[in-house]
PDB file of N, CA and C in Angstrom:
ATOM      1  N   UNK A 289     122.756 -46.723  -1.895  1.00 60.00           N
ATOM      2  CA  UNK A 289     123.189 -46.656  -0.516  1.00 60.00           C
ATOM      3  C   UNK A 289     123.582 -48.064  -0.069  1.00 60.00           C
ATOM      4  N   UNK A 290     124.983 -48.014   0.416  1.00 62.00           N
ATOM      5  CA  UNK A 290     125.152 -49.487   1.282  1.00 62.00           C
ATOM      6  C   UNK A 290     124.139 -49.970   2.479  1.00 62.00           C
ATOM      7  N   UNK A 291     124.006 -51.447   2.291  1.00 74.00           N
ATOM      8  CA  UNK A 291     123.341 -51.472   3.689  1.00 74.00           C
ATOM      9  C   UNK A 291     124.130 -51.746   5.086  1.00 74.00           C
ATOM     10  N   UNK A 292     125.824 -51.895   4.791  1.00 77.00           N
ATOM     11  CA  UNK A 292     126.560 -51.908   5.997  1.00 77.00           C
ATOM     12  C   UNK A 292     127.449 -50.817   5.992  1.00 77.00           C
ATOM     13  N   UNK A 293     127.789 -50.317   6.886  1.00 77.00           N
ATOM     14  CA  UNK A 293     129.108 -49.206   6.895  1.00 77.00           C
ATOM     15  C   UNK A 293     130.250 -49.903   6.577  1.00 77.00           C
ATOM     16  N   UNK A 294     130.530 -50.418   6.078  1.00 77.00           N
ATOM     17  CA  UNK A 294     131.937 -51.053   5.428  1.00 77.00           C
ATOM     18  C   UNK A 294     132.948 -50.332   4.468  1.00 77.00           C
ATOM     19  N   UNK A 295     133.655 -50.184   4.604  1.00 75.00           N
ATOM     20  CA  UNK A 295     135.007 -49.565   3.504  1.00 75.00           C
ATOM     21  C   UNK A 295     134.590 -49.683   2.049  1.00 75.00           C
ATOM     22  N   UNK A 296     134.550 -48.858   1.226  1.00 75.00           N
ATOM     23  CA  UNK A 296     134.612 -49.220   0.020  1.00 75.00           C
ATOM     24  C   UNK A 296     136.160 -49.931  -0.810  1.00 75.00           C
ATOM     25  N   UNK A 297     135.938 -50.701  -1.014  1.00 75.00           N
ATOM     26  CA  UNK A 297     137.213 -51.138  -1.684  1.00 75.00           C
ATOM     27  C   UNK A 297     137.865 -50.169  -2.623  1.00 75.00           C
ATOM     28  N   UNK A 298     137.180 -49.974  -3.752  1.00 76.00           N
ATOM     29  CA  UNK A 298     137.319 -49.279  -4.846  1.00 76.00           C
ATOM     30  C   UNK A 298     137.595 -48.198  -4.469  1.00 76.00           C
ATOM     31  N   UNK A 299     137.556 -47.646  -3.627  1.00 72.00           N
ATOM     32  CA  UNK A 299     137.916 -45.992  -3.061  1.00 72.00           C
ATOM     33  C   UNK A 299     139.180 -46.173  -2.653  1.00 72.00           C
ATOM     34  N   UNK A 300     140.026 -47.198  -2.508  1.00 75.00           N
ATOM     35  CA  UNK A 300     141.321 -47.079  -1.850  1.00 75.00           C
ATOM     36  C   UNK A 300     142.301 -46.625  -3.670  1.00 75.00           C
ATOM     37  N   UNK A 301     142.118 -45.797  -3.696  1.00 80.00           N
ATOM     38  CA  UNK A 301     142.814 -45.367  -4.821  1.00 80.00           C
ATOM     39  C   UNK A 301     144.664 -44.490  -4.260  1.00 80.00           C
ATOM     40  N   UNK A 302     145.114 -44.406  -5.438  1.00 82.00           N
ATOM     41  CA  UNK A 302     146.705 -44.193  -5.533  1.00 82.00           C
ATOM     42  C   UNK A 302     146.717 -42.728  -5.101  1.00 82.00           C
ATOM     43  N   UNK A 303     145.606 -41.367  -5.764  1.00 85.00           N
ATOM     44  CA  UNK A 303     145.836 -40.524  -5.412  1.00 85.00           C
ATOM     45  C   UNK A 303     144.122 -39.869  -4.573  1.00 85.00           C
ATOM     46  N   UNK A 304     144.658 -39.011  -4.097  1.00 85.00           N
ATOM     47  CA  UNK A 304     143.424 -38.741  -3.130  1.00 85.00           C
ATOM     48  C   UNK A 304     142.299 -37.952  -3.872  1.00 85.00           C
ATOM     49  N   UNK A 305     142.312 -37.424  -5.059  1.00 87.00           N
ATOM     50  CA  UNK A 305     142.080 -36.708  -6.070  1.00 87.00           C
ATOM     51  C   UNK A 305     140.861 -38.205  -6.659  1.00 87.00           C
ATOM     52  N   UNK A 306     141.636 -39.259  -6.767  1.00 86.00           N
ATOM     53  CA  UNK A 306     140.611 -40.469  -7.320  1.00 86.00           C
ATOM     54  C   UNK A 306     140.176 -40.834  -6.699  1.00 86.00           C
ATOM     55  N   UNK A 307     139.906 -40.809  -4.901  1.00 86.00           N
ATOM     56  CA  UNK A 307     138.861 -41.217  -3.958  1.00 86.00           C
ATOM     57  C   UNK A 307     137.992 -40.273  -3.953  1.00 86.00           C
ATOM     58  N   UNK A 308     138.364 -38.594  -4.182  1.00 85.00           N
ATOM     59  CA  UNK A 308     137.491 -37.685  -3.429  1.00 85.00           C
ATOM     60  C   UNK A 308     136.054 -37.996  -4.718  1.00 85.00           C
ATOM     61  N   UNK A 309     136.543 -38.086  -6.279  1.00 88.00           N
ATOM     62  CA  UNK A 309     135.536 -37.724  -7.318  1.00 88.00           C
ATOM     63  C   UNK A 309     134.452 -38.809  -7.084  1.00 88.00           C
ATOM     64  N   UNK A 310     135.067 -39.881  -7.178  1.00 86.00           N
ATOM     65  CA  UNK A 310     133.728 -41.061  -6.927  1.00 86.00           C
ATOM     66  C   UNK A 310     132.817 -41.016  -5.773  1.00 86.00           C
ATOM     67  N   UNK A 311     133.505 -40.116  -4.062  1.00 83.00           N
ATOM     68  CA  UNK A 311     132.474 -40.133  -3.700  1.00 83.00           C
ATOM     69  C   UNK A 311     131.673 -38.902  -3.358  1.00 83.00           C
ATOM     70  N   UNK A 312     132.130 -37.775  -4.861  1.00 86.00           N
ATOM     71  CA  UNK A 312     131.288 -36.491  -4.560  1.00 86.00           C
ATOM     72  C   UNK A 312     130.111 -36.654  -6.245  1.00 86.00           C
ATOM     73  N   UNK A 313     130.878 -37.737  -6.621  1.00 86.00           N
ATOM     74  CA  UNK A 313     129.251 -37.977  -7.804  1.00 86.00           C
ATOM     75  C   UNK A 313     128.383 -39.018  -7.012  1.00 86.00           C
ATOM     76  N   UNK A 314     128.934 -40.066  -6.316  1.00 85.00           N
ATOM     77  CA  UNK A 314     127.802 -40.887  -5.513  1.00 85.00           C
ATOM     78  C   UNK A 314     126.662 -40.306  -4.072  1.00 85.00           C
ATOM     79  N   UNK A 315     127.268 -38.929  -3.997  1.00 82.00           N
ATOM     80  CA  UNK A 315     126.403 -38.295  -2.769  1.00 82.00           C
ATOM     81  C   UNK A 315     125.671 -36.861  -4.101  1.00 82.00           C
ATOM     82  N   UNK A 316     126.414 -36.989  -4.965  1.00 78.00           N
ATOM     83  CA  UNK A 316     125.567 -35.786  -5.828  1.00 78.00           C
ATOM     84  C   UNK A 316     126.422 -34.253  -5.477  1.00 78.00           C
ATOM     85  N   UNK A 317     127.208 -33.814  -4.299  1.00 76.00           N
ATOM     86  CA  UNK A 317     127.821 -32.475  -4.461  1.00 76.00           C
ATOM     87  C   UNK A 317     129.043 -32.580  -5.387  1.00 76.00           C
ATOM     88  N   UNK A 318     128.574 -31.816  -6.979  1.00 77.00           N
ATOM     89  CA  UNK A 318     129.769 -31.733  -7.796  1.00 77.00           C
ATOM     90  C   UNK A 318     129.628 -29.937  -7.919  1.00 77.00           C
ATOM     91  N   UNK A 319     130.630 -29.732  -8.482  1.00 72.00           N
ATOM     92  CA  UNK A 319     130.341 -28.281  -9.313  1.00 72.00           C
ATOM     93  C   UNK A 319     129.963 -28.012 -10.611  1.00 72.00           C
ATOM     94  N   UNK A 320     129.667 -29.774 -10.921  1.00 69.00           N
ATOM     95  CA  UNK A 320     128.803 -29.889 -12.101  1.00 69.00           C
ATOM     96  C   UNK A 320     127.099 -29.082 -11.876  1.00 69.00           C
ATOM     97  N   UNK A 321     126.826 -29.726 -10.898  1.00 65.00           N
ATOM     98  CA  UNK A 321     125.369 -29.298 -10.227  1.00 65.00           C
ATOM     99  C   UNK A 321     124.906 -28.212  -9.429  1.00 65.00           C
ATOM    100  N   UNK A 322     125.927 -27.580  -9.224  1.00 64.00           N
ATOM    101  CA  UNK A 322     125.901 -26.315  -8.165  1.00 64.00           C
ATOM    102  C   UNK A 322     126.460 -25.407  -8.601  1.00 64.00           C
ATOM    103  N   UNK A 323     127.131 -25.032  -9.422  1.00 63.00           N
ATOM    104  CA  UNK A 323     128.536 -23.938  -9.953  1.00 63.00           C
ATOM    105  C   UNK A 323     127.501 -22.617 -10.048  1.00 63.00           C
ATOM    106  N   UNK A 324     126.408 -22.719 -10.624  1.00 58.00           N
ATOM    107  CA  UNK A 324     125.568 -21.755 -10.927  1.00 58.00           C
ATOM    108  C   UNK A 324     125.465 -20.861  -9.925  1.00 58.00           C
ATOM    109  N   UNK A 325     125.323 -21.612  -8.112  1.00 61.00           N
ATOM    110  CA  UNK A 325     124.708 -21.127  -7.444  1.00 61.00           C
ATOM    111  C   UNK A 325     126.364 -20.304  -6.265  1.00 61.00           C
ATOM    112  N   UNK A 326     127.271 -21.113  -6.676  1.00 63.00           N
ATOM    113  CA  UNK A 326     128.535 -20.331  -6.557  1.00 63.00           C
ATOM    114  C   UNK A 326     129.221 -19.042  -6.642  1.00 63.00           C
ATOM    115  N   UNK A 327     128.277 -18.348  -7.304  1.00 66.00           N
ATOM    116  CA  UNK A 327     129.119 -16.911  -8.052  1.00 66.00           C
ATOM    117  C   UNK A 327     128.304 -16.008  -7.303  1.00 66.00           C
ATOM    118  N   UNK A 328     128.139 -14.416  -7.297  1.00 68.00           N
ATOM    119  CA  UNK A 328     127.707 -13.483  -6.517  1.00 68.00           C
ATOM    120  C   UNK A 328     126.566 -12.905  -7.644  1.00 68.00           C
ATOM    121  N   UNK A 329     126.542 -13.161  -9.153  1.00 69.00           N
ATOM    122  CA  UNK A 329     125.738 -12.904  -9.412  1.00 69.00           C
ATOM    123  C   UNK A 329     125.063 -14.137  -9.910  1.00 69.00           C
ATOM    124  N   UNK A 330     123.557 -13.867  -9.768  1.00 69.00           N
ATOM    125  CA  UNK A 330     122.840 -15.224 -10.171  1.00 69.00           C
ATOM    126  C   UNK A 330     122.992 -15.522 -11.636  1.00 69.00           C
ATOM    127  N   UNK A 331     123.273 -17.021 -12.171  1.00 70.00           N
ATOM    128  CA  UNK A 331     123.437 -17.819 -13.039  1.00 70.00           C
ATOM    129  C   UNK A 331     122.041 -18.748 -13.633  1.00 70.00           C
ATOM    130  N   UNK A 332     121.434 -19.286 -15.007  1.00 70.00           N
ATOM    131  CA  UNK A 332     121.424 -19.932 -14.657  1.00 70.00           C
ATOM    132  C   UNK A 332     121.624 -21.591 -14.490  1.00 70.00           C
ATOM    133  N   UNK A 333     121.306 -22.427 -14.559  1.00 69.00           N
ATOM    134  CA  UNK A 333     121.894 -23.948 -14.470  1.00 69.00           C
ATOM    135  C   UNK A 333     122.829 -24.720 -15.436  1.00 69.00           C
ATOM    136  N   UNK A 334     123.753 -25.207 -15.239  1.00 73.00           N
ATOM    137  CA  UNK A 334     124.595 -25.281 -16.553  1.00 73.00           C
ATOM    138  C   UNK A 334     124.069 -26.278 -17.202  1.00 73.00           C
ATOM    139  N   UNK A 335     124.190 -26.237 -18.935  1.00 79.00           N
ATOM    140  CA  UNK A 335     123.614 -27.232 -19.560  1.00 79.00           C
ATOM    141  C   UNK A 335     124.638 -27.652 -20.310  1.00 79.00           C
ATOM    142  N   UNK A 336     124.591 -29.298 -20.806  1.00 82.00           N
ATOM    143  CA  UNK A 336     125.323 -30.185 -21.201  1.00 82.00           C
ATOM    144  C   UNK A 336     126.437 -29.805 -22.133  1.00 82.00           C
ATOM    145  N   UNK A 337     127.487 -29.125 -22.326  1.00 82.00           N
ATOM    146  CA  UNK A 337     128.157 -28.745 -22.996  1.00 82.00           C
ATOM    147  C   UNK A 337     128.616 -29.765 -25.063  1.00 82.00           C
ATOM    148  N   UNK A 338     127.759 -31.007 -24.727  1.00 85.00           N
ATOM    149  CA  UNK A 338     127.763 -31.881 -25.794  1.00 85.00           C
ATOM    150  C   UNK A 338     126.153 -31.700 -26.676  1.00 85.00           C
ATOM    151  N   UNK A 339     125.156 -31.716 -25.786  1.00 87.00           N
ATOM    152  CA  UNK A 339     123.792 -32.052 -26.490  1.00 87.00           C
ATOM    153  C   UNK A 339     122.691 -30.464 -25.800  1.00 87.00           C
ATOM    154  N   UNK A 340     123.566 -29.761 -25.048  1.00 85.00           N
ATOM    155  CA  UNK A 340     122.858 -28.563 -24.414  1.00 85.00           C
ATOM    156  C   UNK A 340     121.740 -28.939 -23.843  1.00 85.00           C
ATOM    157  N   UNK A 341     121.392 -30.229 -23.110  1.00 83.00           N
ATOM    158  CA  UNK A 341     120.275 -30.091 -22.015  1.00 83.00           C
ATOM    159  C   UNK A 341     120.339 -29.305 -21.201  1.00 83.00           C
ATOM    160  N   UNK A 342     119.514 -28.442 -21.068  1.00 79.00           N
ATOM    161  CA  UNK A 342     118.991 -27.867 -19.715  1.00 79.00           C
ATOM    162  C   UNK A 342     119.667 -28.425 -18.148  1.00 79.00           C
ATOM    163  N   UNK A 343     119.999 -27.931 -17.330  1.00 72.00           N
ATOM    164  CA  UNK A 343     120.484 -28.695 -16.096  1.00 72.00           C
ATOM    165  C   UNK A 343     120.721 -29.716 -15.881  1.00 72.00           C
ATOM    166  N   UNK A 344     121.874 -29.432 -16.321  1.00 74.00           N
ATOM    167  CA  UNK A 344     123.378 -30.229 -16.739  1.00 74.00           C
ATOM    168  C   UNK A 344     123.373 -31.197 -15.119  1.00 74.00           C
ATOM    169  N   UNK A 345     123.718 -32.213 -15.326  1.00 81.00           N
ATOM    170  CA  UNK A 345     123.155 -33.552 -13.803  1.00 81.00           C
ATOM    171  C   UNK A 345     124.460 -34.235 -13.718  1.00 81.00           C
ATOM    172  N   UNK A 346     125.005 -34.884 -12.850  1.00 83.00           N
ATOM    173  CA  UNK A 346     125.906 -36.090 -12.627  1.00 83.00           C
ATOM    174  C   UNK A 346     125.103 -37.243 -13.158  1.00 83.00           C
ATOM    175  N   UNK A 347     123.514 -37.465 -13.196  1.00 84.00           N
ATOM    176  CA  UNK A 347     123.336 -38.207 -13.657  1.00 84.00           C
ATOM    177  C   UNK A 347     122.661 -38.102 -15.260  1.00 84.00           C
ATOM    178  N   UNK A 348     122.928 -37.072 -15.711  1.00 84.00           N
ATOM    179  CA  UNK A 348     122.916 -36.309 -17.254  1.00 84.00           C
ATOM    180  C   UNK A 348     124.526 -37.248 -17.876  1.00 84.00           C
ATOM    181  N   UNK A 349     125.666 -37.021 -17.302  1.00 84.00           N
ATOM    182  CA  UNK A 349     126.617 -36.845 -17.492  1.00 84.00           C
ATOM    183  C   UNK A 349     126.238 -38.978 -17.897  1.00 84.00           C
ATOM    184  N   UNK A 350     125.878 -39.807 -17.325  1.00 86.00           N
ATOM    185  CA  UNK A 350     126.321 -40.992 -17.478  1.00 86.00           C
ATOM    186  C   UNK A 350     124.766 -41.428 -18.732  1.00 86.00           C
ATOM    187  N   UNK A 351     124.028 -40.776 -18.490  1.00 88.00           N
ATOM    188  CA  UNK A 351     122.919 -40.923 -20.033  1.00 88.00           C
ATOM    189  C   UNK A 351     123.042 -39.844 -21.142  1.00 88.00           C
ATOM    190  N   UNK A 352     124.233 -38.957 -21.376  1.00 89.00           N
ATOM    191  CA  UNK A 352     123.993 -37.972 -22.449  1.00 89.00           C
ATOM    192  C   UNK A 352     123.816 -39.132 -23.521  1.00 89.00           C
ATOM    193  N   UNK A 353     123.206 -38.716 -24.732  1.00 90.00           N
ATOM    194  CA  UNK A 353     122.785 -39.783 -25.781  1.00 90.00           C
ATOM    195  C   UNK A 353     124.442 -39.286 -26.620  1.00 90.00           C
ATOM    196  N   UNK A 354     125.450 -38.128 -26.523  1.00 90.00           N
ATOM    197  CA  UNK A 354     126.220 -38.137 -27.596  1.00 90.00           C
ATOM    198  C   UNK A 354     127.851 -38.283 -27.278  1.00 90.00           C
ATOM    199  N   UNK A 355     127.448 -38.831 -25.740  1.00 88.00           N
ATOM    200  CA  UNK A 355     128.251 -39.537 -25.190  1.00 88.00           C
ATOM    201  C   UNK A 355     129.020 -41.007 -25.021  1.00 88.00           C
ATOM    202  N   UNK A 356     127.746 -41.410 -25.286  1.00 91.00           N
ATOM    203  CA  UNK A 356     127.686 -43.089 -25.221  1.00 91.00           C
ATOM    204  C   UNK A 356     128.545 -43.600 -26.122  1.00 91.00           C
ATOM    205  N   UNK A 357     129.122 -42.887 -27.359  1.00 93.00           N
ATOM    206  CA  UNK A 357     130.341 -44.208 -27.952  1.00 93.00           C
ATOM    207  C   UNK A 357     131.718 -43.934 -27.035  1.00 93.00           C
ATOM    208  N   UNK A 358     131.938 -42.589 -26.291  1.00 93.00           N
ATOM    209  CA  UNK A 358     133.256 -42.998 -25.417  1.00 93.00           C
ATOM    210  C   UNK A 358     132.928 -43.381 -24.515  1.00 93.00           C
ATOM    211  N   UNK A 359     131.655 -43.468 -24.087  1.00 92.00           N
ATOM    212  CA  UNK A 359     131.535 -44.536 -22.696  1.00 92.00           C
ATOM    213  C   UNK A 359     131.418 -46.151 -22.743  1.00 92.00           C
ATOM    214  N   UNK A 360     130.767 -46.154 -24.007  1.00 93.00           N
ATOM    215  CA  UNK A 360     130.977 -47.586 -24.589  1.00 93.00           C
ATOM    216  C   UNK A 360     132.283 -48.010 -24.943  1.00 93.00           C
ATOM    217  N   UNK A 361     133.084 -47.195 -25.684  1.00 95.00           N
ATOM    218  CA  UNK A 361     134.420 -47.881 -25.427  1.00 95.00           C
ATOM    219  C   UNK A 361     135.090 -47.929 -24.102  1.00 95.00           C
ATOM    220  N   UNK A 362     134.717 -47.031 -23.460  1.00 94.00           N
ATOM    221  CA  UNK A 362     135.839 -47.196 -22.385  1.00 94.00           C
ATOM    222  C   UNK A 362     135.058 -47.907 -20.864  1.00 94.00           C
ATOM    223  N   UNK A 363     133.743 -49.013 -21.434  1.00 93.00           N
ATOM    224  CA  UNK A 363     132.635 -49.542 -21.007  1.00 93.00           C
ATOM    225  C   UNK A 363     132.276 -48.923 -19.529  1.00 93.00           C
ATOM    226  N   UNK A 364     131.801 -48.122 -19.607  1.00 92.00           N
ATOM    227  CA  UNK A 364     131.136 -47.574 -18.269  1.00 92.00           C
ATOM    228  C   UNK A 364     129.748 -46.976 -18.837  1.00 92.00           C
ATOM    229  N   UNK A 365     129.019 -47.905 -17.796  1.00 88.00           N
ATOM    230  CA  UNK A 365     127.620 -48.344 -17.784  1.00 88.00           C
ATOM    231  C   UNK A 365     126.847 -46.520 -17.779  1.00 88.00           C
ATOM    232  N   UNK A 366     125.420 -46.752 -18.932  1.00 85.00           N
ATOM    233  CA  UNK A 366     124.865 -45.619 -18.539  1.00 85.00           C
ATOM    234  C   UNK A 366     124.232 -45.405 -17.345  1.00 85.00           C
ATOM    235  N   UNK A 367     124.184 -46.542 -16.579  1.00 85.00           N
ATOM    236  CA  UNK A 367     123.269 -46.343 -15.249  1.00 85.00           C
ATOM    237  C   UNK A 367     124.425 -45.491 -13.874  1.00 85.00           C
ATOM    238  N   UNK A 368     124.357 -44.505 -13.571  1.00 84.00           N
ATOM    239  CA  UNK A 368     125.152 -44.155 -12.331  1.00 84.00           C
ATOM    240  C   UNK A 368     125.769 -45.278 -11.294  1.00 84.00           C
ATOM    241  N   UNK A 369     124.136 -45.641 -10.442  1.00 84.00           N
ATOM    242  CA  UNK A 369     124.876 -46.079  -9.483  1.00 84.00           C
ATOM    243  C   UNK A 369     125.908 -47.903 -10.042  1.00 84.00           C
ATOM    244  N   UNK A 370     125.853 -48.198 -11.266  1.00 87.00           N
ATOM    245  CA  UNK A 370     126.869 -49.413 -11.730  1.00 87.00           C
ATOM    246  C   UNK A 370     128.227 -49.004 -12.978  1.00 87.00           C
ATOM    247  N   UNK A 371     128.151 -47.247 -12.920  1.00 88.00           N
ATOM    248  CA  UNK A 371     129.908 -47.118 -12.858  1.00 88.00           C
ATOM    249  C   UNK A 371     129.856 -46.729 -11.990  1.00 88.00           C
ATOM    250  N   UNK A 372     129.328 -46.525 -10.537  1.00 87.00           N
ATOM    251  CA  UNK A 372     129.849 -45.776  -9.114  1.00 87.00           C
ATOM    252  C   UNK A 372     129.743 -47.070  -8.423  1.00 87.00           C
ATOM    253  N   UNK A 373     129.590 -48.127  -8.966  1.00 88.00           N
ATOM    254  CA  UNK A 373     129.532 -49.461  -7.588  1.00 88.00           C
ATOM    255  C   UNK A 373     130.819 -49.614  -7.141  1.00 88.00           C
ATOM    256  N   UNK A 374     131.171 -50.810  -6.035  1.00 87.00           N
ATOM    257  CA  UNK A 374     132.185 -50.966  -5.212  1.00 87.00           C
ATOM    258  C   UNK A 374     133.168 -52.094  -6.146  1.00 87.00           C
ATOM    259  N   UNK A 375     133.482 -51.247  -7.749  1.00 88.00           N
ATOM    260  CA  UNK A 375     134.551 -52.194  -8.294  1.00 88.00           C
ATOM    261  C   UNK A 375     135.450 -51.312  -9.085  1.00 88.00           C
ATOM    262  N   UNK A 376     136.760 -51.356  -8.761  1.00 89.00           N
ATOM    263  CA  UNK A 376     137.691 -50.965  -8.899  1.00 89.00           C
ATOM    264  C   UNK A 376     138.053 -51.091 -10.491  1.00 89.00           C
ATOM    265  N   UNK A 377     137.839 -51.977 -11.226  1.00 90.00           N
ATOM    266  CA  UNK A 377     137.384 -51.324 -12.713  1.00 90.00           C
ATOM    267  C   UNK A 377     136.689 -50.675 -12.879  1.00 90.00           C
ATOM    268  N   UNK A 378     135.540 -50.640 -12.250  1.00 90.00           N
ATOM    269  CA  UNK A 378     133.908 -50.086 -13.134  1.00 90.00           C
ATOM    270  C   UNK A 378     134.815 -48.639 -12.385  1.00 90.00           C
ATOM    271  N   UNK A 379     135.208 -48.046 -10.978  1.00 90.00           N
ATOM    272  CA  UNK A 379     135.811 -46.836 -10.986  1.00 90.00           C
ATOM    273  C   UNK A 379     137.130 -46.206 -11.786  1.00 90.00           C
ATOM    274  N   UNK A 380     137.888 -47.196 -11.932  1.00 92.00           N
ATOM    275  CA  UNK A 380     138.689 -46.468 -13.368  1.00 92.00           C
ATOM    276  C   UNK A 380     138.315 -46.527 -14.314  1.00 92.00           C
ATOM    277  N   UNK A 381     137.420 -47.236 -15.173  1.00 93.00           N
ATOM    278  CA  UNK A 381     137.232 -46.271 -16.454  1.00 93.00           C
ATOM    279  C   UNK A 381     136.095 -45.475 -16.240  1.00 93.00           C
ATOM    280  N   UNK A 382     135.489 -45.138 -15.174  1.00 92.00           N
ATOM    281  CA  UNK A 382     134.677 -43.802 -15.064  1.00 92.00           C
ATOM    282  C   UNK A 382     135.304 -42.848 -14.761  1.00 92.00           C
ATOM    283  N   UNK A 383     137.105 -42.802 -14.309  1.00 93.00           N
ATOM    284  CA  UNK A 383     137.587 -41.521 -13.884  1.00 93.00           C
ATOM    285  C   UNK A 383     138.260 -41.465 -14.986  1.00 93.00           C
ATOM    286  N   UNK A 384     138.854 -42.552 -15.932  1.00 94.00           N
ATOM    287  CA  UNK A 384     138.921 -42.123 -17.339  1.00 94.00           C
ATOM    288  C   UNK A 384     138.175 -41.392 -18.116  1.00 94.00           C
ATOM    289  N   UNK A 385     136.996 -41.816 -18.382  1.00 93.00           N
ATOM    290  CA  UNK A 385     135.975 -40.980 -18.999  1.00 93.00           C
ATOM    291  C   UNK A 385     135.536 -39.349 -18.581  1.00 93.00           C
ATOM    292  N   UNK A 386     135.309 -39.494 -17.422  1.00 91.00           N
ATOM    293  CA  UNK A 386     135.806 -38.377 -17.081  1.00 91.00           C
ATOM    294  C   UNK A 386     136.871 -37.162 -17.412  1.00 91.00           C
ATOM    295  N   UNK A 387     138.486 -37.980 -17.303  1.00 92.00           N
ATOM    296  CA  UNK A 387     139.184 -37.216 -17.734  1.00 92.00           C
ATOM    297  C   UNK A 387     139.104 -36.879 -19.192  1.00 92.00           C
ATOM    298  N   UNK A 388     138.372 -37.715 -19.980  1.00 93.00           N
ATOM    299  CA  UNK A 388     138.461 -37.522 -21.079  1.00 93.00           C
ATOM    300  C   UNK A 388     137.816 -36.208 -22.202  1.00 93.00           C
ATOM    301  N   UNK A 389     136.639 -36.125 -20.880  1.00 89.00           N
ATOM    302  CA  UNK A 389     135.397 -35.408 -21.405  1.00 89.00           C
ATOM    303  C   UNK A 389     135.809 -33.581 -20.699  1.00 89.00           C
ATOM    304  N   UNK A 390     136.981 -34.169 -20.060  1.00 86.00           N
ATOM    305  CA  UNK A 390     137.153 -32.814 -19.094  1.00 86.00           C
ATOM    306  C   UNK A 390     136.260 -32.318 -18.130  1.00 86.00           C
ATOM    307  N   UNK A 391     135.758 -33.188 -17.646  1.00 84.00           N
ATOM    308  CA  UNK A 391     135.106 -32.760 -16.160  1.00 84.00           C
ATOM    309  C   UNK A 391     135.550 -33.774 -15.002  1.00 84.00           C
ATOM    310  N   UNK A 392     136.877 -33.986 -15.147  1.00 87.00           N
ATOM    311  CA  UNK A 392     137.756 -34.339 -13.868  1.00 87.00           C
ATOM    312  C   UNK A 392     137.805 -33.313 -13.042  1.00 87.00           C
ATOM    313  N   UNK A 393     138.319 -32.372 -13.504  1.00 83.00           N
ATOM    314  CA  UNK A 393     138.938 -31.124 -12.973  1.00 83.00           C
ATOM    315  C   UNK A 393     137.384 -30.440 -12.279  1.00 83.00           C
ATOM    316  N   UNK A 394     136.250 -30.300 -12.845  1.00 80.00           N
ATOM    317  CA  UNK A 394     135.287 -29.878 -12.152  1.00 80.00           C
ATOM    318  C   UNK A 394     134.412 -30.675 -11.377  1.00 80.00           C
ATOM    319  N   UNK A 395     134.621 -31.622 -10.854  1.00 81.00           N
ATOM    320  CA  UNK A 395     133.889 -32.217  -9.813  1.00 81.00           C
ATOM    321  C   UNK A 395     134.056 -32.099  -8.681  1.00 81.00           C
TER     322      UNK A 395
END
């Protein structure tokens, strides 16, 4: 959490699609975490589509253990809130990685 209401820099992105994702994993509402509870019949929690943990997390998504060599190349930190900080690298290659892993589209 910031301690001033100030603009995020890094959020001034090109398309509105790359402001909305960074700040629906930094407040936690994705459809990574909720999709289950979306549908009319009960589900339940989605699990990691790489290592099948149990309730599948936004913050699952930045420690999966069989993840870490494309996050290491494309260096975005396993800790959440330091690929979600206020720097405009550390947010593009987390919306890279993202796209990479295919859960752009579901956040």
């Amino acid at each position: 959490m910031k301690k001033t209401p100030t603009p995020w820099k890094s959020s001034l992105r090109r398309l509105k699609r790359e402001e909305v994702v960074p700040i629906r994993l930094r407040v936690g509402h994705t459809r990574i975490s909720y999709s289950h509870l979306l549908v009319l019949l009960p589900q339940p929690p989605a699990s990691c589509p790489y290592c099948l943990q149990q309730c599948f997390s936004v913050d699952h998504f930045f420690t999966c253990p069989l993840r870490l060599p494309l996050r290491s190349s494309l260096n975005v930190p396993s800790f959440l809130l330091q690929a979600l900080k206020n720097n405009s690298d550390a947010i593009s290659h987390t919306l890279e990685c993202l796209r990479l892993t295919h859960f752009y589209s579901v956040i």
